[in-house]
Structure formats: structure tokens, C-alpha cells
Short mmCIF file of C-alpha atoms in Angstrom, two decimals:
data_model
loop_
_atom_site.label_atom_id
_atom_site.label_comp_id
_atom_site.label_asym_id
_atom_site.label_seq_id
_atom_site.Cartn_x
_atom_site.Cartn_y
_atom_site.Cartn_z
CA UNK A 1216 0.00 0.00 0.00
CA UNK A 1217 2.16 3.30 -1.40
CA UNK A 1218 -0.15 5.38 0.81
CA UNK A 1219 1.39 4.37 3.93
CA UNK A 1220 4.42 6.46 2.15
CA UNK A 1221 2.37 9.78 3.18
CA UNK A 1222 2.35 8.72 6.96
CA UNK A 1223 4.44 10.80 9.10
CA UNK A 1224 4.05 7.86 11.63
CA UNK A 1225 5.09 5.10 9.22
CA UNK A 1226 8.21 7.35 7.94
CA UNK A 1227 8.58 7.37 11.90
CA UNK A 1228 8.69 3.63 12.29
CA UNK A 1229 10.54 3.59 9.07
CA UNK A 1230 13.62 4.75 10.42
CA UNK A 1231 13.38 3.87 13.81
CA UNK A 1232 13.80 -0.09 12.59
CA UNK A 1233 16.61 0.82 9.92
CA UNK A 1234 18.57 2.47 13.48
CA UNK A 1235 17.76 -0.51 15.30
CA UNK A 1236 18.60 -2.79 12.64
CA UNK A 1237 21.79 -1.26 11.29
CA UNK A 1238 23.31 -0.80 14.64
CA UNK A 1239 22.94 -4.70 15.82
CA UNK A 1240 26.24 -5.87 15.40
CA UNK A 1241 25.86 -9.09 16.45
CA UNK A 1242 24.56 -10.02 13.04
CA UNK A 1243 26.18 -9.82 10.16
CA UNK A 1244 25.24 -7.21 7.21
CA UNK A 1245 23.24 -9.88 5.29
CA UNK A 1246 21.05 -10.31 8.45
CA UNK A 1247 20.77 -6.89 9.53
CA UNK A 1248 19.01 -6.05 6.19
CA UNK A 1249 16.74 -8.82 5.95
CA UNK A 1250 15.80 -8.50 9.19
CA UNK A 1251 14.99 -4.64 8.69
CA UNK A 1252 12.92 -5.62 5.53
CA UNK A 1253 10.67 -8.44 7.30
CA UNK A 1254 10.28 -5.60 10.47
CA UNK A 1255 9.41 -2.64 8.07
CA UNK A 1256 6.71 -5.58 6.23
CA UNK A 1257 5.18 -6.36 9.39
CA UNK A 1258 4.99 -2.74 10.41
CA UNK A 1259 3.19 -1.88 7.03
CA UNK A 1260 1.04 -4.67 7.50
CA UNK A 1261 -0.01 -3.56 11.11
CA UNK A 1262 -0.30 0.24 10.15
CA UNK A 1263 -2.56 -0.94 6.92
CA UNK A 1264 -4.86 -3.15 9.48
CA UNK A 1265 -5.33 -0.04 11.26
CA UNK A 1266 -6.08 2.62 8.96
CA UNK A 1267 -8.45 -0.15 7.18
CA UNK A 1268 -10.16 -0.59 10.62
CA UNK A 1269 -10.34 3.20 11.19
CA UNK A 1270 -11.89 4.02 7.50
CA UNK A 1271 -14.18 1.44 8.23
CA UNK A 1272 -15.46 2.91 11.46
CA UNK A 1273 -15.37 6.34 10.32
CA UNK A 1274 -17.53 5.48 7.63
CA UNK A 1275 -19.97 3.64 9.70
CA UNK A 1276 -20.49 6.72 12.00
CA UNK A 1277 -21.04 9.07 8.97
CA UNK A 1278 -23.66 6.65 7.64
CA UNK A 1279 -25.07 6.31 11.03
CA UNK A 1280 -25.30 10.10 11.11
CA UNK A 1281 -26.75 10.30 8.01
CA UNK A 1282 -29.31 8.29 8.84
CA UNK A 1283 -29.86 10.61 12.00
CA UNK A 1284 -29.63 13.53 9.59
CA UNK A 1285 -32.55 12.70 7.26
CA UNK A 1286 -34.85 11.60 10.62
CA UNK A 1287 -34.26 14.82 11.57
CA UNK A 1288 -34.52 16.61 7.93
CA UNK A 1289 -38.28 14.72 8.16
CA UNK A 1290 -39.58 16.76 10.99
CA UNK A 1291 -38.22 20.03 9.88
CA UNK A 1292 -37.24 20.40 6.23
CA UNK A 1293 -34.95 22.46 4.96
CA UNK A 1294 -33.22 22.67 9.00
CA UNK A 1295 -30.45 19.99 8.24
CA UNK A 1296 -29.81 20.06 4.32
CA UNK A 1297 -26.44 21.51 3.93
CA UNK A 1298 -25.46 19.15 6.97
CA UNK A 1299 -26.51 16.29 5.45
CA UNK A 1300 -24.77 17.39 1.92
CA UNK A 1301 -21.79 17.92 4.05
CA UNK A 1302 -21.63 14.27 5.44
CA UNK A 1303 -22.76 12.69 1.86
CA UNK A 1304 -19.34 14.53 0.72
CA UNK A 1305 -17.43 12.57 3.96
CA UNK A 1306 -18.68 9.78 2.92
CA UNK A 1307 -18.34 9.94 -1.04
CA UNK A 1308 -14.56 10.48 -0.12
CA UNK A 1309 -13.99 7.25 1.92
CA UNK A 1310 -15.97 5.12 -1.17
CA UNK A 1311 -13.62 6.92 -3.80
CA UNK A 1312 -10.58 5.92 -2.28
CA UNK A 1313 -12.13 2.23 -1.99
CA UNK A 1314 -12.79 1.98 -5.90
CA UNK A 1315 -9.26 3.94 -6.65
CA UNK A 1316 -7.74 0.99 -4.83
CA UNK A 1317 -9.80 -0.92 -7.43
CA UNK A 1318 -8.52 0.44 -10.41
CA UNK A 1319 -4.89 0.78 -9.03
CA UNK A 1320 -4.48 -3.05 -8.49
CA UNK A 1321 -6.01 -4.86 -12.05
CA UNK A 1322 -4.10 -1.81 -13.53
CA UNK A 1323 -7.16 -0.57 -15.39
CA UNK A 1324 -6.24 1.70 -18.56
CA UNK A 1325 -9.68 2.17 -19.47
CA UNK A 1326 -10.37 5.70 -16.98
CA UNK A 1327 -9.25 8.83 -17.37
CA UNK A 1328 -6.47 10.46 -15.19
CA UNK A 1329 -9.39 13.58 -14.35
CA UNK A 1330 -12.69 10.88 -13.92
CA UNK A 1331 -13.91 10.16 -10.70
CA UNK A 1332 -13.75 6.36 -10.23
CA UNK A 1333 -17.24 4.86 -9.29
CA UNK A 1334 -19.06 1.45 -7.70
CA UNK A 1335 -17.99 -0.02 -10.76
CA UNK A 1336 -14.45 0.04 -10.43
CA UNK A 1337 -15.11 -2.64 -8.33
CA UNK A 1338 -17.13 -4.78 -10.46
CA UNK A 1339 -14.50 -4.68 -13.07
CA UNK A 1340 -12.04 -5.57 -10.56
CA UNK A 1341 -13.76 -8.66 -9.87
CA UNK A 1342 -14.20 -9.36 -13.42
CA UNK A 1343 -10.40 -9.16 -13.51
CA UNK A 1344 -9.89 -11.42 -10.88
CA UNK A 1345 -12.22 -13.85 -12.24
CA UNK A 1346 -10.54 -13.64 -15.72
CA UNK A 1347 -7.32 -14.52 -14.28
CA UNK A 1348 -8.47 -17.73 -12.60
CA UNK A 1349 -7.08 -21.04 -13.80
CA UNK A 1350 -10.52 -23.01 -13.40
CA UNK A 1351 -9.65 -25.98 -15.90
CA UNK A 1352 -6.02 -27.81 -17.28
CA UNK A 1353 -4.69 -30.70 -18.42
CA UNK A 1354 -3.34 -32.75 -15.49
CA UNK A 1355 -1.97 -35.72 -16.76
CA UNK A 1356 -3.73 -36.05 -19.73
CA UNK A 1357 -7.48 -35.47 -18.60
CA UNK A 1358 -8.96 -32.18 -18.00
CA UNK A 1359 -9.06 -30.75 -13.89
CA UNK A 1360 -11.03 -28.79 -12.13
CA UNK A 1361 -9.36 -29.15 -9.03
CA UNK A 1362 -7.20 -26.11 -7.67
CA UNK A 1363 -4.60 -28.82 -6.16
CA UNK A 1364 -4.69 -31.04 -9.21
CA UNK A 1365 -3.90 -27.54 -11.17
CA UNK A 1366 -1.10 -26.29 -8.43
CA UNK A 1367 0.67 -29.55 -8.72
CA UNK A 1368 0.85 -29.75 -12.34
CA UNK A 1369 2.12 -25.96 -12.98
CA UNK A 1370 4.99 -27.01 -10.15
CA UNK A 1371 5.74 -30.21 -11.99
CA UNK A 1372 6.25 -28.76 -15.35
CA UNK A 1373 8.40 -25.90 -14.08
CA UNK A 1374 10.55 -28.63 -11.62
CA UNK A 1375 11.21 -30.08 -14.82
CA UNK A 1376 11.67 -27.17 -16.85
CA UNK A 1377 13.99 -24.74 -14.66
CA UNK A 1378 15.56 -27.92 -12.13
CA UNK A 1379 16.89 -29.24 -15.42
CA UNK A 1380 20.82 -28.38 -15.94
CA UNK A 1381 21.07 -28.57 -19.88
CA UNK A 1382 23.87 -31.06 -20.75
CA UNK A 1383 25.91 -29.91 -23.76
CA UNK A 1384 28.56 -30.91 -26.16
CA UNK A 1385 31.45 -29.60 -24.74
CA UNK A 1386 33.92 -29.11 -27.67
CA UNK A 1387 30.65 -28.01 -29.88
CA UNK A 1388 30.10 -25.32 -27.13
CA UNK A 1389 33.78 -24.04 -27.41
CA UNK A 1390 33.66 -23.82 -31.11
CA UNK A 1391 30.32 -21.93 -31.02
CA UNK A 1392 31.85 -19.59 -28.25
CA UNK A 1393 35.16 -18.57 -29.99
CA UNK A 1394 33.35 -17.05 -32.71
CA UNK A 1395 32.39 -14.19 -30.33
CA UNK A 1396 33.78 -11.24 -30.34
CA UNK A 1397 35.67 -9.52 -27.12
CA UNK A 1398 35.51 -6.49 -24.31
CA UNK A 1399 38.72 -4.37 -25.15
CA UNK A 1400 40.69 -3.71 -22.36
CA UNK A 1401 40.21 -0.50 -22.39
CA UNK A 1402 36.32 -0.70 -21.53
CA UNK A 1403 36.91 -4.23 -19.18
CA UNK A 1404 39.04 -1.96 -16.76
CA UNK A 1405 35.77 0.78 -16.76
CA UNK A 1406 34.18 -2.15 -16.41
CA UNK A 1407 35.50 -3.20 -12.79
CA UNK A 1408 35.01 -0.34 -11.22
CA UNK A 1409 33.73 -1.01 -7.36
CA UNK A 1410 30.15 -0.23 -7.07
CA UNK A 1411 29.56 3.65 -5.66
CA UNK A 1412 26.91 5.25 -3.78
CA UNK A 1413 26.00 7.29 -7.15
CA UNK A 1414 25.29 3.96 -8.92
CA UNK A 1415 22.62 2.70 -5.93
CA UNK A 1416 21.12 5.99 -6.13
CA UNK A 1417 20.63 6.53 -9.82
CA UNK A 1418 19.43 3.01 -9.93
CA UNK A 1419 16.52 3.42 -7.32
CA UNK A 1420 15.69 6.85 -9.65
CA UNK A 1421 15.64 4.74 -12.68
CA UNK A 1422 13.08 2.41 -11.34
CA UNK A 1423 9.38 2.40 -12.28
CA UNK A 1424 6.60 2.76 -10.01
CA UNK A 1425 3.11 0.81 -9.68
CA UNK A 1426 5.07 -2.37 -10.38
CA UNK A 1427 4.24 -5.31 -8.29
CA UNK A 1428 6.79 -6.03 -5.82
CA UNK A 1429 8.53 -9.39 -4.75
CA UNK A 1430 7.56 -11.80 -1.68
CA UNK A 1431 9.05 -9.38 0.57
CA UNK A 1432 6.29 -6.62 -0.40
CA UNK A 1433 8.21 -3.87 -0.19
CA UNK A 1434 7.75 -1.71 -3.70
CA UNK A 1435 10.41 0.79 -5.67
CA UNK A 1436 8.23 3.43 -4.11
CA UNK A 1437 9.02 2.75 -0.81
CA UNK A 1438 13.04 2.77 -1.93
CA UNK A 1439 12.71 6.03 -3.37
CA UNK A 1440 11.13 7.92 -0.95
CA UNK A 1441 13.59 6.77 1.67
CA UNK A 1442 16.47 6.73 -0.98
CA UNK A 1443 18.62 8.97 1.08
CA UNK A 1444 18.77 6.90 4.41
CA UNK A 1445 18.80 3.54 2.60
CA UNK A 1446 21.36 4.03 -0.06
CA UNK A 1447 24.37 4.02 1.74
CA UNK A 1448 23.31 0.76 3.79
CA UNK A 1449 22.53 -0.68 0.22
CA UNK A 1450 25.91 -0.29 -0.95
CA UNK A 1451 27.36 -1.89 2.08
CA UNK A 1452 25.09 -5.06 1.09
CA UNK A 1453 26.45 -5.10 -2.32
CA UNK A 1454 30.07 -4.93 -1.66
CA UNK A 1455 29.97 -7.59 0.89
CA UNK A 1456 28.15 -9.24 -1.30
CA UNK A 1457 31.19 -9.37 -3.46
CA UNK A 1458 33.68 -10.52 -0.81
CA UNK A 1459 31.08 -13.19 0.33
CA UNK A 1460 30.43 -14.42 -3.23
CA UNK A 1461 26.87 -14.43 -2.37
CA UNK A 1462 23.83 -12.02 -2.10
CA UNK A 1463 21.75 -11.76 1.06
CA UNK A 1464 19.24 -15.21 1.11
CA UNK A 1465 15.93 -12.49 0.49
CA UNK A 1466 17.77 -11.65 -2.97
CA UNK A 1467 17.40 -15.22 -4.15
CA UNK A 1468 13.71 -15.67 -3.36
CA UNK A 1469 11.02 -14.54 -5.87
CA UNK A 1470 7.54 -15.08 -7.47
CA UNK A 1471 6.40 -16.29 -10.22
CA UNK A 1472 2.65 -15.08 -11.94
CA UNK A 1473 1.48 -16.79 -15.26
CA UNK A 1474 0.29 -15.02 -17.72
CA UNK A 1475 -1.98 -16.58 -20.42
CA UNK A 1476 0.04 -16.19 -23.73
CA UNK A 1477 -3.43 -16.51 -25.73
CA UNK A 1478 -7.02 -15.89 -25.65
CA UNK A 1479 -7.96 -19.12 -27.32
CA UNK A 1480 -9.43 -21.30 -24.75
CA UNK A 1481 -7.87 -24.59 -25.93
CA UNK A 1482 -4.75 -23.02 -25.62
CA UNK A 1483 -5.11 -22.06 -21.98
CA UNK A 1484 -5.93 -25.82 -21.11
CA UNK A 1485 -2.30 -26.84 -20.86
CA UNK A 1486 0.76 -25.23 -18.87
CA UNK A 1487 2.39 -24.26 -21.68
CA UNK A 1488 -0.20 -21.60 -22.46
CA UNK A 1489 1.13 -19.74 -19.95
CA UNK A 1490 3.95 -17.45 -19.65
CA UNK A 1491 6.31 -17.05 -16.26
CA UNK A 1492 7.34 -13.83 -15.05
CA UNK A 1493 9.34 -13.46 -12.51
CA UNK A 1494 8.48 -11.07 -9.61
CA UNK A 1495 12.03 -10.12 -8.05
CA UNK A 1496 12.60 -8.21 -4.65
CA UNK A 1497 13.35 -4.79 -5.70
CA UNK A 1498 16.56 -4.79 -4.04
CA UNK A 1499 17.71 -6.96 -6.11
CA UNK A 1500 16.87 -5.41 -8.82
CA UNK A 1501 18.62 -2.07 -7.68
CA UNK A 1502 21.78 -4.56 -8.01
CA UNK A 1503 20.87 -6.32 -11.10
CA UNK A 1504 19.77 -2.56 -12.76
CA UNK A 1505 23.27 -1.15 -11.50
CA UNK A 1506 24.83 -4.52 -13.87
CA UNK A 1507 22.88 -3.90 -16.57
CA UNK A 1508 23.90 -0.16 -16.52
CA UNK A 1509 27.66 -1.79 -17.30
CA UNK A 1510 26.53 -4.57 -19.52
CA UNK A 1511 24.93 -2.19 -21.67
CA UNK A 1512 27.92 -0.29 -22.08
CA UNK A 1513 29.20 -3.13 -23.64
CA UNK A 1514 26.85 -5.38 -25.23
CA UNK A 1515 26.02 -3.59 -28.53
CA UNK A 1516 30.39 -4.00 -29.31
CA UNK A 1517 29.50 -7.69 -29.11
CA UNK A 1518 26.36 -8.73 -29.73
CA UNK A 1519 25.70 -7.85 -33.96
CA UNK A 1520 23.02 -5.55 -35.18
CA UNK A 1521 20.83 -8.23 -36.51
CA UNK A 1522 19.48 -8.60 -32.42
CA UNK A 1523 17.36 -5.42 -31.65
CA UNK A 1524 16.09 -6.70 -28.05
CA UNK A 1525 17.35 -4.91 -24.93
CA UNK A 1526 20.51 -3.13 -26.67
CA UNK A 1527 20.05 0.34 -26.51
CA UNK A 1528 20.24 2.46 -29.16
CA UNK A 1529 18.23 -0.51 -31.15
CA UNK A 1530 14.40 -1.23 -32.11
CA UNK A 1531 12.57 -4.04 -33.46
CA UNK A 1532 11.23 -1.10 -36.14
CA UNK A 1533 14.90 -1.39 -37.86
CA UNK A 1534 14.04 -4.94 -38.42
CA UNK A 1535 10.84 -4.51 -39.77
CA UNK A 1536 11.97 -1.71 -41.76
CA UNK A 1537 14.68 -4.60 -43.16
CA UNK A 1538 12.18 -6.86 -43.86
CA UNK A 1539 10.18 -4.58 -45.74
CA UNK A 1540 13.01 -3.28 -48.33
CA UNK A 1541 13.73 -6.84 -48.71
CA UNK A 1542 10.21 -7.48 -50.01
CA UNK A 1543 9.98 -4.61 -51.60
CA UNK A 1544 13.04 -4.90 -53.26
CA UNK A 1545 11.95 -8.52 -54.64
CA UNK A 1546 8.67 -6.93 -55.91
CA UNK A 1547 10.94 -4.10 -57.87
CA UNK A 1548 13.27 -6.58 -59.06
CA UNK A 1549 11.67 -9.62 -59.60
CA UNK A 1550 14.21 -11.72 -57.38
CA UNK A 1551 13.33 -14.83 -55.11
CA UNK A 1552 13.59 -15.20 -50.97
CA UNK A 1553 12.17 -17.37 -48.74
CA UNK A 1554 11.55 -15.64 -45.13
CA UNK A 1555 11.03 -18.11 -42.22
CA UNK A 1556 9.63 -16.71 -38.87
CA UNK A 1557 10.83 -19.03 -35.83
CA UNK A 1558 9.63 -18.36 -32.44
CA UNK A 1559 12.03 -20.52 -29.94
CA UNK A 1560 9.70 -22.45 -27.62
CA UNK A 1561 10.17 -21.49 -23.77
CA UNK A 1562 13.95 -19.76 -24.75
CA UNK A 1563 13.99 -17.95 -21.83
CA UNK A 1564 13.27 -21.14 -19.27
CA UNK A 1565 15.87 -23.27 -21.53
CA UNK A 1566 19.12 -20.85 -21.24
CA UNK A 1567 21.89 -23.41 -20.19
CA UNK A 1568 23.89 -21.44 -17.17
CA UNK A 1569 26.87 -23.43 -17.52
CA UNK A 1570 26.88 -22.43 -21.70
CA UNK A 1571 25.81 -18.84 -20.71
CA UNK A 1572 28.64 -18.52 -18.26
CA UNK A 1573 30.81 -19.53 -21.07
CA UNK A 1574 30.15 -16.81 -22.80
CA UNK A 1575 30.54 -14.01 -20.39
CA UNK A 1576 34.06 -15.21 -19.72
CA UNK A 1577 35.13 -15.61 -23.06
CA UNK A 1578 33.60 -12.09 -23.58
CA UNK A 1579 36.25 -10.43 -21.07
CA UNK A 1580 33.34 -8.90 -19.05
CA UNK A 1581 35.86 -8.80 -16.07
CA UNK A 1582 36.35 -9.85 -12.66
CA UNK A 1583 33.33 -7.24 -11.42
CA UNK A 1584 30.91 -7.54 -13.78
CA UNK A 1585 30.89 -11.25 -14.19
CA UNK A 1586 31.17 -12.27 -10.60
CA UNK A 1587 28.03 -9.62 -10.19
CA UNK A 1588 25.90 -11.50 -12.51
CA UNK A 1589 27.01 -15.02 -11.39
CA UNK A 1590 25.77 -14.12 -7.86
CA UNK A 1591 23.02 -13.20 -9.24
CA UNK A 1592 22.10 -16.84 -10.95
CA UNK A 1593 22.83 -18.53 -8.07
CA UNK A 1594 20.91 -20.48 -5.29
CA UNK A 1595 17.79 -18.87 -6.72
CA UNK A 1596 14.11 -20.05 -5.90
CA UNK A 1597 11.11 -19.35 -7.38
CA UNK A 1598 7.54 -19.94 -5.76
CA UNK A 1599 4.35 -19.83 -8.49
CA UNK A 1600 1.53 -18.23 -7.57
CA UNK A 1601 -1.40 -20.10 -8.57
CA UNK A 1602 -5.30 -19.13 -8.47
CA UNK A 1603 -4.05 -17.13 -4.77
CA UNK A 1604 -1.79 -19.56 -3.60
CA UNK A 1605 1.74 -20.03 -3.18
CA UNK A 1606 3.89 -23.42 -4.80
CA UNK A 1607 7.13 -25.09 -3.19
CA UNK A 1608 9.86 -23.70 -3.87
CA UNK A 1609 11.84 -24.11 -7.10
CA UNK A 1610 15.28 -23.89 -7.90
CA UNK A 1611 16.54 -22.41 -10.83
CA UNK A 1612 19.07 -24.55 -12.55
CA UNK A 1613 18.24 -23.10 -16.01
CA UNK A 1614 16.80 -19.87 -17.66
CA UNK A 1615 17.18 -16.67 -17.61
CA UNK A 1616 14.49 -14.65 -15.13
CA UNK A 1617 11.73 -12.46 -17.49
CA UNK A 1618 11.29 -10.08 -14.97
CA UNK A 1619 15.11 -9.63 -14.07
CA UNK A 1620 16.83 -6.19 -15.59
CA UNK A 1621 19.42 -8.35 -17.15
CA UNK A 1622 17.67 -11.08 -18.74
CA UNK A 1623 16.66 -9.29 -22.03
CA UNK A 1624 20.99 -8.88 -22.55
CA UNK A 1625 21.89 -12.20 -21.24
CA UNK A 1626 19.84 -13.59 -23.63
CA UNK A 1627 20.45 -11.54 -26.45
CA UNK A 1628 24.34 -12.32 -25.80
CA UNK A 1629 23.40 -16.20 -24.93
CA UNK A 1630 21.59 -16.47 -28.74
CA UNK A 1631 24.52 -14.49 -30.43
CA UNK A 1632 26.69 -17.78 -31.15
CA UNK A 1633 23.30 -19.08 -33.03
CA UNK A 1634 22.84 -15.74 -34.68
CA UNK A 1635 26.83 -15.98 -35.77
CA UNK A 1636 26.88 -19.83 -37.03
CA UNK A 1637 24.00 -18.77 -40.02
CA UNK A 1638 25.83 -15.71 -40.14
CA UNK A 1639 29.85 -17.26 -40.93
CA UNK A 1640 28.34 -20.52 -42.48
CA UNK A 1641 29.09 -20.62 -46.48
CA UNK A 1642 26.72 -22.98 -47.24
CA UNK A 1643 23.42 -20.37 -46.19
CA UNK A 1644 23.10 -17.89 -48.80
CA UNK A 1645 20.91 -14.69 -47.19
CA UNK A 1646 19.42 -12.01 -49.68
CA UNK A 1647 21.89 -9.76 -50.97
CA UNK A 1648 20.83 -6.02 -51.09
CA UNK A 1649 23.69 -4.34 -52.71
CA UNK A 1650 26.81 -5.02 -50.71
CA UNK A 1651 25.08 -5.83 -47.71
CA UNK A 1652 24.01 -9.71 -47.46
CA UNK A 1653 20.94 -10.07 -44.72
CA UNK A 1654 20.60 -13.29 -43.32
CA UNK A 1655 19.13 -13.30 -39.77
CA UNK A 1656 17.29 -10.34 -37.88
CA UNK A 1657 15.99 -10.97 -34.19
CA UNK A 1658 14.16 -9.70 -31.62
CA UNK A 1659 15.16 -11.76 -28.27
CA UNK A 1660 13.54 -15.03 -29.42
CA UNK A 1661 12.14 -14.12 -32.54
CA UNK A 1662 14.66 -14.92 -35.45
CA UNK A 1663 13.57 -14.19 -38.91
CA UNK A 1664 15.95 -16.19 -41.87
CA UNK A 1665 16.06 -15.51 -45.06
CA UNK A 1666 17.11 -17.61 -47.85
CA UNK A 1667 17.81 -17.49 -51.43
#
């Protein structure tokens, strides 16, 4: 609840537990901060209780006086009129911020910023809640009902999926790797740079609000407004982080929602319909955003303009806009291509970490960089939320988190040996437009080939 933000008396509490928790020393940093976020959850849990308990009696004794009001309005009319239009506004003001919640939470798009939300709000909520329920799947091959029967098969398939290290050719894997280009020096020494205050603090700017936090509830609100007392703490976590080799346990915990990828029915009866995204602790994403910051700065030098995904400076309209002069140019010229459209199936839950690791250290990322996002890969745990409740706990063994600032360039730089084998092989001939042969464009996962 960003309200709570706006309390005096919750900023209050706010840094009272940070003091308390910062200055026991007979825990070690790792501990001091979890324990700080569980306190600070609790307390917003307990100050939410009790405005929601307050509202709720307030309301109660405005309706009660209303009721009062228009007994009284009976016997002499006209007496009590603007008093009663008085309390109707009270009251109008506690149902408002009830059906704001309402359009807050399903994310509605369809009100105006300036339009008063209404009863409905509500309604639609519940409309969005009901839309999102899983009420029938496949569960070993005959159609379920049952909320456990669905539960256990989403936490099968995803066992399966992400506890599943990839085994892979080694010597294949070396070949494919060599073929990719390296850091300079020159930019691997800006590279591995420690960590500074400035890059926690422009990192909890940089993040965007009304996102839905992590399991420890705490959102990139809540960060920002207390940037200035929390941001020096933060960088203390992330360095020992470094000389520990790990990040604090809360880091590696995170939620998973599934979103449907279709509207077709039949399609929704089986897990695969669904798509996984991750719901990371914000903290950790201030750490993963800072590593992104640096593996931007480097990425586009190795990963080849044909991948448009996550590198800035690149859209997926420059490979639509490629695709389209290569038509176009066949029309004008009557020439020949064959364009093939392949969507990899679940590329992002398949990324091999030993293969993508690989990679990163035959880029020349750097000690810094590359010890940052290895950290970040391991020991994690997912939990699914399904129809309101939680699954077990599931390691990652494979993929790449969507919902992790990193993932879209760790994947972009984990297809790039793919994207380079088409590219060097002389045996695939690509259209040739001038002196430029195109043979692969992609957008993450998306890999158009053309052939001639």
C-alpha cells in the first residue's frame, strides 16, 4: 500500500527499525538487512490493518449520522440540508478511495487520469480477478477442475523445466563460443570499477513505479522515498556481497505469476499456455539494474546488429523496416527469398547457465561484472503463484528470469553464437541487397531467416 508512504508515523517507524537494525552488530550485514525488511513488512502490515479498521469505522459513523440527519430533515425540512450534503461529501470520499484501490491493483487503462472512479471500479475488478483464474487444465492427460490437481501440475512442469541443468557438447560449445567477439581492455578496466553510492542511487531513480513487488512486499516506491537513508546501507550489502560471493538469502527468493500467452481457450488448457514472469525483490533489482547499466555499455560492441532486443540504441522497427526493403526490393526486381519466422519455444526457461557462463568469460566482461551477474544466478528459488496460492519452492538450474533487468541482454548475448553460425556458415546464402548480405534479424527469441 504506497499510501502508507504519506504517513508521518510510518516514515517514523521507518527509520526507527533501519537504526535498530543497522546498529545490531551481532549479526552480520546480510542479516541486519533482511531483518529490517521483514520488520518494516510487518509494520506496514499492522499500520494498513489499522487505517483499514479506522476508514471502516469512520464510515460507519457518517452513515449512522446520516441516517440521523434525514430523521431529523423529516420533521423540519430544509433545518439539516447543507449538513446532510456535508456528510454525503465525507462519505463519497472514503468510497472513492475504496474503488481507486480498485482500479490501481487490475491496472485498469480504461479511466481517465481527471474521472472520478465509481461502484464499478469494483465490479470490473472482480471481473479481472475472475478472468485470471485457472478453473480448468490438463493434469496428466485429462482435463481438472481441481485447484490442487492444477497447483501440482504448474509445479511439476516448471521442476522439470527450470531444475533441469542442460547437458551440452562440450567441444561443440567451445567452437560456437570462440566465434564471439571480445571487451577491449580499455572498456573491461571501466568495467571493474567497485560499485559507488552514485550507482545505488541513480538506480533506485531509474526504477518504475506501480510495479508489483517481490515476496518481501516492499515496492520501488518505498526505496525512493527513503532513498537517502537507505542508499548508503545498500551499498554496504552489495560490496559484501562481493567478498562473500553471495547475495543476502531475500535476494534469491522470488515469485512467479502466469500469464496466459493466448485468448484461445484450448490453448489455456495446458501449462504451456502460460507465460512465467518473474516477480524479483526490488533490491535486487537495484543490483541487477546497477549490472545492466555496465553490460549495456558493452553489449552492442559484441552482440551484432541483426538482435534489436534490450541493446540500446536498437528497435525491433529497424528490423521490420529490413524486412520490408527486402520485399519490396523482390517486388521491384523480380528476385526470389524465402523468409522463415521461428519463435524458440520457452527460450527464456531453456538458457543453459553453464553455456551462458561460457560466454561471459570468453567475452572479457571482467572480474566485477561477471562475478556480479554469477551471484546473481545462483541459489535462486522461485515460488508460483497459482489461483491465490503459493507453490514449493523451485530452484533455478536453467533460464534466464523475465522479470530480471538483465535477462533481455543475457539472452540476447546467450543467442549471439546461433545468430553468428547462419551468419559465418558458407553454405546459407541470405538475400543480398547491394553489398550488404541479410541473413538473420531478431528480436530476443524471434529470429527471422532468409534464404535465397
Amino acid at each position: 500500500n504506497t499510501r502508507l508512504l504519506e504517513d508521518k508515523e510510518f516514515s517514523k517507524r521507518v527509520r526507527e527499525n533501519f537504526n535498530k537494525a543497522s546498529t545490531n552488530h551481532q549479526f552480520g550485514i546480510f542479516a541486519q538487512w533482511d531483518s529490517f525488511k521483514q520488520e518494516i513488512k510487518n509494520e506496514a502490515i499492522e499500520c494498513s490493518c489499522i487505517t483499514s479498521f479506522h476508514a471502516k469505522k469512520d464510515k460507519n459513523l457518517l452513515l449512522c449520522n446520516l441516517k440521523t440527519l434525514h430523521e431529523l430533515e423529516c420533521e423540519t425540512p430544509g433545518l439539516f440540508h447543507e449538513e446532510i450534503l456535508r456528510v454525503k461529501c465525507q462519505i463519497q470520499s472514503h468510497e472513492q478511495k475504496r474503488f481507486h484501490g480498485a482500479l490501481v491493483r487490475p491496472r485498469c487503462r480504461r479511466f481517465l487520469s481527471s474521472e472520478t472512479p465509481t461502484r464499478r471500479a469494483l465490479d470490473d475488478e472482480t471481473r479481472n480477478r475472475q478472468s485470471k483464474k485457472i478453473q480448468l487444465l490438463n493434469c496428466n492427460g485429462a482435463l481438472s477442475s481441481d485447484e490442487l490437481d492444477i497447483m501440482n501440475a504448474f509445479e511439476s512442469h516448471y521442476q522439470s523445466l527450470f531444475g533441469r541443468t542442460q547437458s551440452i557438447n562440450r567441444e561443440k560449445a567451445k567452437y560456437l563460443v570462440s566465434w564471439m567477439p571480445q571487451v577491449s581492455q580499455l572498456k573491461c578496466d571501466l568495467l571493474g570499477r567497485p560499485i559507488t553510492l552514485e550507482d545505488v542511487q541513480c538506480a533506485i531513480d531509474e526504477l518504475p513505479n506501480s510495479k508489483t513487488p517481490g515476496p518481501d512486499g516492499l515496492p520501488a516506491e518505498f526505496y525512493k522515498e527513503h532513498k537517502e537513508l537507505l542508499s548508503p546501507f545498500l551499498l554496504k550489502v552489495f560490496l559484501e556481497a562481493y567478498a562473500q560471493e553471495t547475495l543476502p538469502p531475500s535476494f534469491y527468493k522470488s515469485h512467479t505469476v502466469l500469464i496466459p500467452k493466448s485468448k484461445e481457450a484450448d490453448k489455456l488448457l495446458n501449462v504451456e499456455g502460460y507465460r512465467p514472469i518473474t516477480l524479483c525483490n526490488v533490491d535486487y533489482k537495484i543490483f541487477a539494474k546497477i549490472l545492466t547499466k555496465r553490460l549495456q555499455y558493452v553489449t552492442s560492441s559484441v552482440v551484432g546488429n541483426h538482435q534489436t532486443c534490450g541493446i540500446k540504441g536498437r528497435t525491433i522497427q529497424t528490423n521490420i523496416h529490413v524486412a520490408r526493403t527486402i520485399i519490396e526490393s523482390c517486388c521491384a526486381h523480380a528476385d526470389q527469398v524465402a523468409m522463415v519466422q521461428v519463435d524458440l519455444a520457452k527460450a527464456f526457461d531453456r538458457v543453459s547457465h553453464t553455456f551462458l557462463f561460457d560466454i561471459l568469460r570468453h567475452v572479457n566482461l571482467g572480474p566485477t561484472l561477471f562475478k556480479g551477474i554469477e551471484i546473481c544466478y545462483r541459489n535462486c528459488t522461485t515460488r508460483h503463484i497459482v489461483n491465490g496460492s503459493l507453490s514449493g519452492p523451485i530452484r533455478l538450474e536453467s533460464s534466464v528470469k523475465q522479470g530480471c533487468p538483465l535477462s533481455p541482454l543475457l539472452f540476447a548475448l546467450y543467442l549471439e553464437p546461433l545468430c553468428l553460425s547462419v551468419l559465418n556458415s558458407p553454405t546459407v546464402e541470405g538475400y543480398r541487397f547491394y553489398s550488404t548480405e541479410v541473413k538473420v534479424l531478431a528480436y530476443a527469441d524471434d529470429i527471422c531467416r532468409f534464404f535465397c
